[in-house]
Every structure is written in structure tokens, then in C-alpha cells.
mmCIF file of C-alpha atoms and ligand atoms in Angstrom:
data_model
loop_
_atom_site.group_PDB
_atom_site.id
_atom_site.type_symbol
_atom_site.label_atom_id
_atom_site.label_comp_id
_atom_site.label_asym_id
_atom_site.label_seq_id
_atom_site.Cartn_x
_atom_site.Cartn_y
_atom_site.Cartn_z
ATOM 1 C CA MET P 1 -12.362 7.875 17.252
ATOM 2 C CA GLN P 2 -13.014 10.467 14.542
ATOM 3 C CA LYS P 3 -13.623 8.844 11.142
ATOM 4 C CA THR P 4 -10.152 8.542 9.636
ATOM 5 C CA PHE P 5 -8.646 7.764 6.237
ATOM 6 C CA ILE P 6 -4.896 7.289 5.968
ATOM 7 C CA ILE P 7 -3.153 6.660 2.683
ATOM 8 C CA PHE P 8 0.299 5.078 2.462
ATOM 9 C CA PHE P 9 2.360 6.187 -0.512
ATOM 10 C CA GLY P 10 5.823 5.077 -1.564
ATOM 11 C CA PRO P 11 7.749 3.181 -4.221
ATOM 12 C CA PRO P 12 7.359 -0.585 -4.615
ATOM 13 C CA GLY P 13 9.210 -2.350 -1.825
ATOM 14 C CA SER P 14 9.557 0.783 0.306
ATOM 15 C CA GLY P 15 7.954 -0.981 3.254
ATOM 16 C CA LYS P 16 4.662 0.908 3.080
ATOM 17 C CA GLY P 17 2.645 -2.334 3.317
ATOM 18 C CA THR P 18 4.617 -3.423 6.400
ATOM 19 C CA GLN P 19 3.995 -0.087 8.132
ATOM 20 C CA ALA P 20 0.365 0.189 6.989
ATOM 21 C CA ALA P 21 -0.340 -3.206 8.588
ATOM 22 C CA LYS P 22 1.231 -2.057 11.880
ATOM 23 C CA LEU P 23 -0.884 1.088 11.908
ATOM 24 C CA ALA P 24 -4.060 -0.811 11.029
ATOM 25 C CA ALA P 25 -3.482 -3.154 13.976
ATOM 26 C CA LYS P 26 -2.700 -0.253 16.303
ATOM 27 C CA ILE P 27 -5.701 1.954 15.526
ATOM 28 C CA LYS P 28 -8.023 -0.921 14.591
ATOM 29 C CA LEU P 29 -9.017 0.248 11.146
ATOM 30 C CA PRO P 30 -9.234 -2.120 8.163
ATOM 31 C CA LEU P 31 -6.255 -2.226 5.843
ATOM 32 C CA VAL P 32 -7.141 -1.907 2.176
ATOM 33 C CA SER P 33 -4.191 -2.982 0.048
ATOM 34 C CA THR P 34 -5.113 -2.848 -3.633
ATOM 35 C CA GLY P 35 -2.152 -5.133 -4.439
ATOM 36 C CA ASP P 36 -3.564 -7.776 -2.046
ATOM 37 C CA LEU P 37 -7.103 -7.340 -3.398
ATOM 38 C CA LEU P 38 -5.788 -7.834 -6.944
ATOM 39 C CA ARG P 39 -3.739 -10.903 -5.970
ATOM 40 C CA GLN P 40 -6.854 -12.400 -4.352
ATOM 41 C CA GLU P 41 -8.772 -11.841 -7.611
ATOM 42 C CA ILE P 42 -5.948 -13.561 -9.518
ATOM 43 C CA SER P 43 -5.968 -16.547 -7.177
ATOM 44 C CA LYS P 44 -9.782 -16.836 -7.576
ATOM 45 C CA GLU P 45 -9.249 -16.702 -11.360
ATOM 46 C CA SER P 46 -12.000 -14.081 -11.648
ATOM 47 C CA GLU P 47 -12.426 -12.093 -14.867
ATOM 48 C CA LEU P 48 -11.011 -9.018 -13.120
ATOM 49 C CA GLY P 49 -8.063 -11.075 -11.890
ATOM 50 C CA LYS P 50 -7.302 -12.413 -15.376
ATOM 51 C CA ILE P 51 -7.126 -8.891 -16.805
ATOM 52 C CA ALA P 52 -5.169 -7.518 -13.823
ATOM 53 C CA ARG P 53 -2.531 -10.238 -14.043
ATOM 54 C CA LYS P 54 -1.303 -9.087 -17.462
ATOM 55 C CA TYR P 55 -0.645 -5.573 -16.182
ATOM 56 C CA MET P 56 0.893 -6.680 -12.893
ATOM 57 C CA ASP P 57 3.254 -9.141 -14.593
ATOM 58 C CA ALA P 58 4.451 -6.288 -16.804
ATOM 59 C CA GLY P 59 4.973 -3.887 -13.873
ATOM 60 C CA LYS P 60 2.231 -1.585 -15.131
ATOM 61 C CA LEU P 61 -0.755 -0.079 -13.380
ATOM 62 C CA VAL P 62 -3.996 -2.039 -13.683
ATOM 63 C CA PRO P 63 -6.661 0.107 -15.460
ATOM 64 C CA ASP P 64 -8.307 2.697 -13.208
ATOM 65 C CA GLU P 65 -11.868 1.423 -13.762
ATOM 66 C CA LEU P 66 -10.989 -2.016 -12.350
ATOM 67 C CA LEU P 67 -9.516 -0.361 -9.282
ATOM 68 C CA GLU P 68 -12.624 1.800 -8.930
ATOM 69 C CA GLU P 69 -14.728 -1.357 -8.874
ATOM 70 C CA LEU P 70 -12.505 -3.053 -6.273
ATOM 71 C CA VAL P 71 -12.202 -0.013 -4.016
ATOM 72 C CA SER P 72 -15.920 0.859 -4.206
ATOM 73 C CA ARG P 73 -16.821 -2.724 -3.312
ATOM 74 C CA ARG P 74 -14.405 -2.687 -0.365
ATOM 75 C CA LEU P 75 -15.579 0.668 0.993
ATOM 76 C CA LYS P 76 -19.171 -0.606 1.121
ATOM 77 C CA LYS P 77 -18.263 -3.278 3.685
ATOM 78 C CA PRO P 78 -19.487 -2.426 7.212
ATOM 79 C CA ASP P 79 -15.984 -2.465 8.717
ATOM 80 C CA ALA P 80 -15.032 0.540 6.556
ATOM 81 C CA ALA P 81 -17.615 2.763 8.261
ATOM 82 C CA ALA P 82 -15.099 4.195 10.756
ATOM 83 C CA GLY P 83 -12.436 4.748 8.104
ATOM 84 C CA VAL P 84 -9.745 2.834 6.277
ATOM 85 C CA ILE P 85 -5.994 2.615 5.849
ATOM 86 C CA PHE P 86 -5.087 2.466 2.183
ATOM 87 C CA ASP P 87 -1.891 0.812 0.981
ATOM 88 C CA GLY P 88 -1.153 1.376 -2.708
ATOM 89 C CA TYR P 89 -4.227 3.399 -3.632
ATOM 90 C CA PRO P 90 -4.387 5.960 -5.207
ATOM 91 C CA ARG P 91 -1.422 5.697 -7.583
ATOM 92 C CA ASN P 92 -2.136 8.382 -10.170
ATOM 93 C CA GLY P 93 -4.075 11.625 -10.530
ATOM 94 C CA GLU P 94 -7.232 9.938 -11.832
ATOM 95 C CA GLN P 95 -7.388 7.500 -8.928
ATOM 96 C CA GLN P 96 -6.749 10.327 -6.495
ATOM 97 C CA GLU P 97 -9.669 12.328 -7.900
ATOM 98 C CA PHE P 98 -11.904 9.288 -7.762
ATOM 99 C CA LEU P 99 -11.028 8.587 -4.126
ATOM 100 C CA LEU P 100 -11.366 12.191 -2.993
ATOM 101 C CA GLY P 101 -14.767 12.275 -4.727
ATOM 102 C CA LYS P 102 -15.827 9.111 -2.887
ATOM 103 C CA LEU P 103 -14.751 10.527 0.463
ATOM 104 C CA LYS P 104 -16.054 14.061 -0.144
ATOM 105 C CA VAL P 105 -19.132 13.758 2.048
ATOM 106 C CA ALA P 106 -17.211 12.078 4.874
ATOM 107 C CA ILE P 107 -14.514 14.789 4.745
ATOM 108 C CA ARG P 108 -17.144 17.539 4.683
ATOM 109 C CA ASN P 109 -18.636 15.944 7.783
ATOM 110 C CA GLY P 110 -15.315 16.108 9.629
ATOM 111 C CA ALA P 111 -13.489 12.902 8.664
ATOM 112 C CA LYS P 112 -9.703 13.111 8.945
ATOM 113 C CA ILE P 113 -7.608 12.357 5.857
ATOM 114 C CA LEU P 114 -3.813 12.106 5.798
ATOM 115 C CA GLY P 115 -1.120 10.786 3.476
ATOM 116 C CA ILE P 116 2.066 9.079 4.671
ATOM 117 C CA LEU P 117 4.940 8.903 2.194
ATOM 118 C CA VAL P 118 7.446 6.155 3.007
ATOM 119 C CA ASP P 119 10.379 7.208 0.869
ATOM 120 C CA VAL P 120 13.415 5.057 0.011
ATOM 121 C CA SER P 121 16.021 5.016 -2.734
ATOM 122 C CA ASP P 122 15.716 2.790 -5.797
ATOM 123 C CA GLU P 123 18.770 0.808 -4.556
ATOM 124 C CA GLN P 124 17.016 -0.027 -1.286
ATOM 125 C CA VAL P 125 13.927 -1.074 -3.213
ATOM 126 C CA ILE P 126 15.977 -3.639 -5.135
ATOM 127 C CA GLU P 127 17.574 -4.983 -1.928
ATOM 128 C CA ARG P 128 14.263 -5.279 -0.088
ATOM 129 C CA ILE P 129 12.267 -6.810 -2.909
ATOM 130 C CA GLY P 130 15.061 -9.301 -3.574
ATOM 131 C CA GLY P 131 14.515 -10.890 -0.145
ATOM 132 C CA ARG P 132 10.751 -10.558 0.139
ATOM 133 C CA ARG P 133 8.546 -13.574 0.853
ATOM 134 C CA ALA P 134 4.764 -13.156 0.810
ATOM 135 C CA CYS P 135 1.630 -14.992 1.890
ATOM 136 C CA LEU P 136 -1.772 -14.749 0.222
ATOM 137 C CA CYS P 137 -3.217 -13.576 3.559
ATOM 138 C CA GLY P 138 -1.281 -10.325 3.051
ATOM 139 C CA ALA P 139 1.547 -10.995 5.522
ATOM 140 C CA VAL P 140 4.990 -9.988 4.236
ATOM 141 C CA TYR P 141 8.463 -11.105 5.357
ATOM 142 C CA HIS P 142 12.078 -10.545 4.385
ATOM 143 C CA VAL P 143 14.627 -13.341 4.556
ATOM 144 C CA THR P 144 17.088 -11.105 6.456
ATOM 145 C CA PHE P 145 15.273 -8.010 7.764
ATOM 146 C CA ASN P 146 12.007 -9.604 8.886
ATOM 147 C CA PRO P 147 12.164 -13.431 8.718
ATOM 148 C CA PRO P 148 9.201 -15.658 9.637
ATOM 149 C CA LYS P 149 9.565 -17.874 12.760
ATOM 150 C CA ALA P 150 9.810 -21.036 10.588
ATOM 151 C CA GLU P 151 11.589 -20.671 7.268
ATOM 152 C CA GLY P 152 9.175 -20.407 4.330
ATOM 153 C CA ILE P 153 6.015 -20.595 6.495
ATOM 154 C CA CYS P 154 3.615 -17.773 7.365
ATOM 155 C CA ASP P 155 3.485 -16.967 11.110
ATOM 156 C CA ARG P 156 -0.136 -15.906 10.749
ATOM 157 C CA ASP P 157 -1.832 -18.799 8.933
ATOM 158 C CA GLY P 158 0.866 -21.493 8.619
ATOM 159 C CA LYS P 159 0.717 -21.482 4.809
ATOM 160 C CA LYS P 160 3.707 -21.731 2.487
ATOM 161 C CA LEU P 161 5.315 -18.400 1.565
ATOM 162 C CA PHE P 162 5.985 -17.527 -2.051
ATOM 163 C CA ILE P 163 8.043 -15.113 -4.152
ATOM 164 C CA ARG P 164 5.732 -12.744 -6.006
ATOM 165 C CA ASP P 165 5.791 -13.083 -9.810
ATOM 166 C CA ASP P 166 6.280 -9.325 -10.135
ATOM 167 C CA ASP P 167 9.347 -9.377 -7.857
ATOM 168 C CA LYS P 168 11.617 -10.475 -10.731
ATOM 169 C CA PRO P 169 14.360 -7.842 -11.240
ATOM 170 C CA ASP P 170 13.218 -6.688 -14.705
ATOM 171 C CA VAL P 171 9.597 -6.294 -13.538
ATOM 172 C CA VAL P 172 10.787 -4.396 -10.437
ATOM 173 C CA ARG P 173 12.640 -1.949 -12.681
ATOM 174 C CA ASP P 174 9.427 -1.398 -14.675
ATOM 175 C CA ARG P 175 7.403 -0.923 -11.468
ATOM 176 C CA LEU P 176 9.887 1.694 -10.306
ATOM 177 C CA LYS P 177 9.617 3.526 -13.631
ATOM 178 C CA THR P 178 5.818 3.440 -13.370
ATOM 179 C CA TYR P 179 6.025 4.862 -9.839
ATOM 180 C CA HIS P 180 8.329 7.743 -10.780
ATOM 181 C CA LYS P 181 6.254 8.591 -13.835
ATOM 182 C CA GLN P 182 2.710 8.197 -12.519
ATOM 183 C CA SER P 183 2.648 8.387 -8.732
ATOM 184 C CA ARG P 184 5.093 11.077 -7.643
ATOM 185 C CA GLY P 185 2.988 13.795 -9.303
ATOM 186 C CA MET P 186 0.235 13.267 -6.730
ATOM 187 C CA PHE P 187 2.283 14.429 -3.752
ATOM 188 C CA ASP P 188 2.022 18.159 -4.566
ATOM 189 C CA TYR P 189 -1.645 18.142 -3.644
ATOM 190 C CA TRP P 190 -0.981 16.475 -0.276
ATOM 191 C CA GLU P 191 2.001 18.677 0.554
ATOM 192 C CA LYS P 192 0.250 21.912 -0.340
ATOM 193 C CA SER P 193 -2.779 21.001 1.740
ATOM 194 C CA GLY P 194 -0.539 20.160 4.725
ATOM 195 C CA LYS P 195 -1.757 16.576 4.766
ATOM 196 C CA LEU P 196 1.434 14.709 3.937
ATOM 197 C CA LEU P 197 3.751 13.156 6.513
ATOM 198 C CA LYS P 198 7.122 12.358 4.961
ATOM 199 C CA ILE P 199 8.922 9.406 6.504
ATOM 200 C CA ASP P 200 12.498 8.237 6.021
ATOM 201 C CA GLY P 201 11.773 4.660 4.958
ATOM 202 C CA GLY P 202 15.491 3.850 4.697
ATOM 203 C CA GLN P 203 15.722 3.043 8.407
ATOM 204 C CA PRO P 204 15.117 -0.352 10.044
ATOM 205 C CA ILE P 205 11.447 -1.398 10.360
ATOM 206 C CA ASP P 206 11.088 -0.388 14.057
ATOM 207 C CA LYS P 207 12.667 3.028 13.489
ATOM 208 C CA VAL P 208 10.356 3.743 10.551
ATOM 209 C CA TRP P 209 7.426 2.819 12.783
ATOM 210 C CA GLU P 210 8.687 5.121 15.574
ATOM 211 C CA GLU P 211 8.890 8.013 13.120
ATOM 212 C CA ILE P 212 5.366 7.337 11.866
ATOM 213 C CA GLU P 213 3.957 7.120 15.403
ATOM 214 C CA GLY P 214 5.798 10.296 16.426
ATOM 215 C CA LYS P 215 4.520 12.283 13.464
ATOM 216 C CA LEU P 216 0.976 10.925 13.704
ATOM 217 C CA GLU P 217 0.618 11.587 17.428
ATOM 218 C CA SER P 218 -0.201 15.262 16.974
ATOM 219 C CA ARG P 219 -2.602 14.561 14.078
ATOM 220 C CA ILE P 220 -4.815 11.673 15.204
ATOM 221 C CA ASN P 221 -5.660 9.843 18.403
ATOM 222 C CA LEU P 222 -3.439 6.753 18.434
ATOM 223 C CA GLU P 223 -4.950 5.173 21.570
HETATM 224 P P1 AP5 T 1 1.460 -3.785 -4.622
HETATM 225 O O1 AP5 T 1 1.328 -5.137 -4.101
HETATM 226 O O2 AP5 T 1 0.769 -2.675 -3.946
HETATM 227 O O3 AP5 T 1 3.008 -3.479 -4.797
HETATM 228 P P2 AP5 T 1 3.872 -2.146 -4.626
HETATM 229 O O4 AP5 T 1 3.179 -0.870 -4.461
HETATM 230 O O5 AP5 T 1 4.762 -2.226 -5.779
HETATM 231 O O6 AP5 T 1 4.461 -2.297 -3.243
HETATM 232 P P3 AP5 T 1 5.041 -3.574 -2.646
HETATM 233 O O7 AP5 T 1 3.937 -4.449 -2.111
HETATM 234 O O8 AP5 T 1 5.985 -4.193 -3.632
HETATM 235 O O9 AP5 T 1 5.967 -3.033 -1.489
HETATM 236 P P4 AP5 T 1 5.685 -2.309 -0.107
HETATM 237 O O10 AP5 T 1 6.065 -0.888 -0.214
HETATM 238 O O11 AP5 T 1 4.316 -2.623 0.417
HETATM 239 O O12 AP5 T 1 6.802 -3.003 0.767
HETATM 240 P P5 AP5 T 1 6.717 -4.213 1.794
HETATM 241 O O13 AP5 T 1 6.123 -3.753 3.077
HETATM 242 O O14 AP5 T 1 6.135 -5.416 1.140
HETATM 243 O O15 AP5 T 1 1.012 -3.746 -6.156
HETATM 244 C C1 AP5 T 1 1.444 -4.737 -7.063
HETATM 245 C C2 AP5 T 1 0.917 -4.423 -8.455
HETATM 246 O O16 AP5 T 1 -0.524 -4.388 -8.415
HETATM 247 C C3 AP5 T 1 1.326 -3.064 -9.024
HETATM 248 O O17 AP5 T 1 2.585 -3.112 -9.658
HETATM 249 C C4 AP5 T 1 0.183 -2.823 -10.021
HETATM 250 O O18 AP5 T 1 0.360 -3.584 -11.190
HETATM 251 C C5 AP5 T 1 -1.016 -3.384 -9.283
HETATM 252 N N1 AP5 T 1 -1.678 -2.348 -8.463
HETATM 253 C C6 AP5 T 1 -1.743 -2.282 -7.107
HETATM 254 N N2 AP5 T 1 -2.411 -1.179 -6.730
HETATM 255 C C7 AP5 T 1 -2.768 -0.539 -7.881
HETATM 256 C C8 AP5 T 1 -3.438 0.682 -8.155
HETATM 257 N N3 AP5 T 1 -3.875 1.471 -7.162
HETATM 258 N N4 AP5 T 1 -3.622 1.029 -9.449
HETATM 259 C C9 AP5 T 1 -3.208 0.237 -10.468
HETATM 260 N N5 AP5 T 1 -2.533 -0.906 -10.278
HETATM 261 C C10 AP5 T 1 -2.317 -1.292 -8.981
HETATM 262 O O19 AP5 T 1 8.293 -4.417 2.042
HETATM 263 C C11 AP5 T 1 9.129 -4.912 1.020
HETATM 264 C C12 AP5 T 1 10.161 -5.900 1.605
HETATM 265 O O20 AP5 T 1 11.055 -5.179 2.459
HETATM 266 C C13 AP5 T 1 9.552 -6.995 2.500
HETATM 267 O O21 AP5 T 1 10.319 -8.137 2.328
HETATM 268 C C14 AP5 T 1 9.675 -6.421 3.931
HETATM 269 O O22 AP5 T 1 9.755 -7.452 4.897
HETATM 270 C C15 AP5 T 1 10.955 -5.618 3.825
HETATM 271 N N6 AP5 T 1 10.970 -4.397 4.606
HETATM 272 C C16 AP5 T 1 9.921 -3.568 4.884
HETATM 273 N N7 AP5 T 1 10.330 -2.497 5.581
HETATM 274 C C17 AP5 T 1 11.680 -2.644 5.742
HETATM 275 C C18 AP5 T 1 12.676 -1.846 6.392
HETATM 276 N N8 AP5 T 1 12.369 -0.694 6.988
HETATM 277 N N9 AP5 T 1 13.960 -2.300 6.380
HETATM 278 C C19 AP5 T 1 14.279 -3.476 5.764
HETATM 279 N N10 AP5 T 1 13.356 -4.274 5.132
HETATM 280 C C20 AP5 T 1 12.073 -3.850 5.118
#
């Protein structure tokens, strides 16, 4: 397959992580979720994790230079050679410039790059995040819309699911504000360059996936 980079955009709780994981499994590219990478740093109690935690708990973006370090490290791994699916990166103009700079040579040499915006209303965000249960392995469930096979246990690794610290209602409101203020401005670039697929994320999980597959079919090889 042609070297491919796909970036999932969308508000917190829109379901972009759920859909990004489906696509990663389908086209066999690694999923790079900056939220998951940061949570792993926090659980390791690394210096980066200790700094990141303060921002995440406040619903704010972690400083760009820490993300640059994490993303650069991840892109150097051999499995990223054929491309990557990004979930949650970039999130502002600076991060976007950094990423496009990093991928410049690959794009010049014919790599495909596309953005997928999974859009939902703020009300749906609140409903979805309210029922979310997560696992440190990156798997995500919802108590009603996508429950695990055994209550409170991850289907993938059998570990206990948890409620994310930043899923408290007041932090969610701050995350939404951060998204509207810092992330939405990026979409102009993707729209104007014809590289943005807009998806109605308000539908059930399978329908959102069908729309993504349908819109991607004419842009990349899904087999
Ligand atoms: P991150 O973990 O990336 O959080 P987020 O972007 O706020 O997105 P979420 O993970 O909350 O939601 P999602 O859209 O992936 O939805 P999900 O699939 O889980 O980042 C956390 C924090 O880390 C940030 O606030 C920031 O501090 C920091 N950070 C991360 N990246 C950064 C960056 N680049 N720069 C700076 N800081 C950064 O679905 C949500 C729930 O809904 C689940 O329960 C799911 O089962 C359910 N669901 C999914 N789809 C549907 C559907 N269609 N119908 C019904 N339910 C659904």
C-alpha cells in the first residue's frame, strides 16, 4: 500500500479514538493516540508524565514541545515506516506545522495524507463521556453504547476498566472550550486542500464506520 498518514480530528468524546482503532485494524497501520501515549507516561511516573498530568487534569493542552518529543519518538519506530493513523494529534496550528514539517519528505515522495473530522454536538460529547470506561491498553468502552463482554473488564487484556480522571464534568467542559478555541482553526487548511473528510459522528458506532469506509474508499486502498 502507498505510504499513508490519516489524522482523526474531533471534539473530546466524539468517538474519533473508537473509529481510528477500527481503521488501524482494517488497514494494518499503527495507531498513534497522543492521549494514550500521555497516559502511559503518567502511569510510568516519568518526568514528562508528571508535567503532562497537570495540564490534562485541568482540561488544557499539554505543551507542544512535550508532544513533539513523544510524536518524534513514536514516528522513529520501525512499524511507522508505512504510515500512521493519528488520533488527537495535531490539536493546534503549531502542532500542525510541526507534523507537516516532519512528513514533508514523505509527502513529496508520494505519501498520502488525509484528515477525518468526526463531528458531534457538545451535548453528545457529555452523554458519551459520561458512560465511558477505559483501559490502559487503549481500548475504550461505553456502559450503554459499547459495553465490554464482562462488566468492568477489558475484552482485550482482561484488566480492570477505569473512569478517566479528565472525564469529570467540569474538566470535560474545559476540554470542550479548549477544542473550540484551539483546534477548530486547523480545519481550514485541510478543507481548502481537499484533504478533509467530514463525518457525522452523531450516528451509532457502526453507521459512523460505514460513512468513514464509504468516503475513504475512493481515496485510499482499503483492502
Ligand atoms: P485524548 O485522550 O486524546 O482525549 P480527547 O481528544 O479529549 O478525546 P477522547 O479520548 O476523550 O474521545 P474520543 O473522541 O477518542 O472518543 P472515544 O472513542 O473515546 O486526550 C486527553 C488529554 O491529553 C487532552 O485533554 C490533553 O490534555 C492531552 N492531549 C492529548 N493529545 C494532545 C495534543 N496533541 N496536544 C496537547 N495535549 C494533548 O468515545 C467516547 C465514548 O463514546 C466511549 O465511551 C465510546 O465507547 C463511546 N462512543 C464512541 N463512538 C460512539 C458512537 N458513535 N455512539 C455512541 N457512543 C460512542
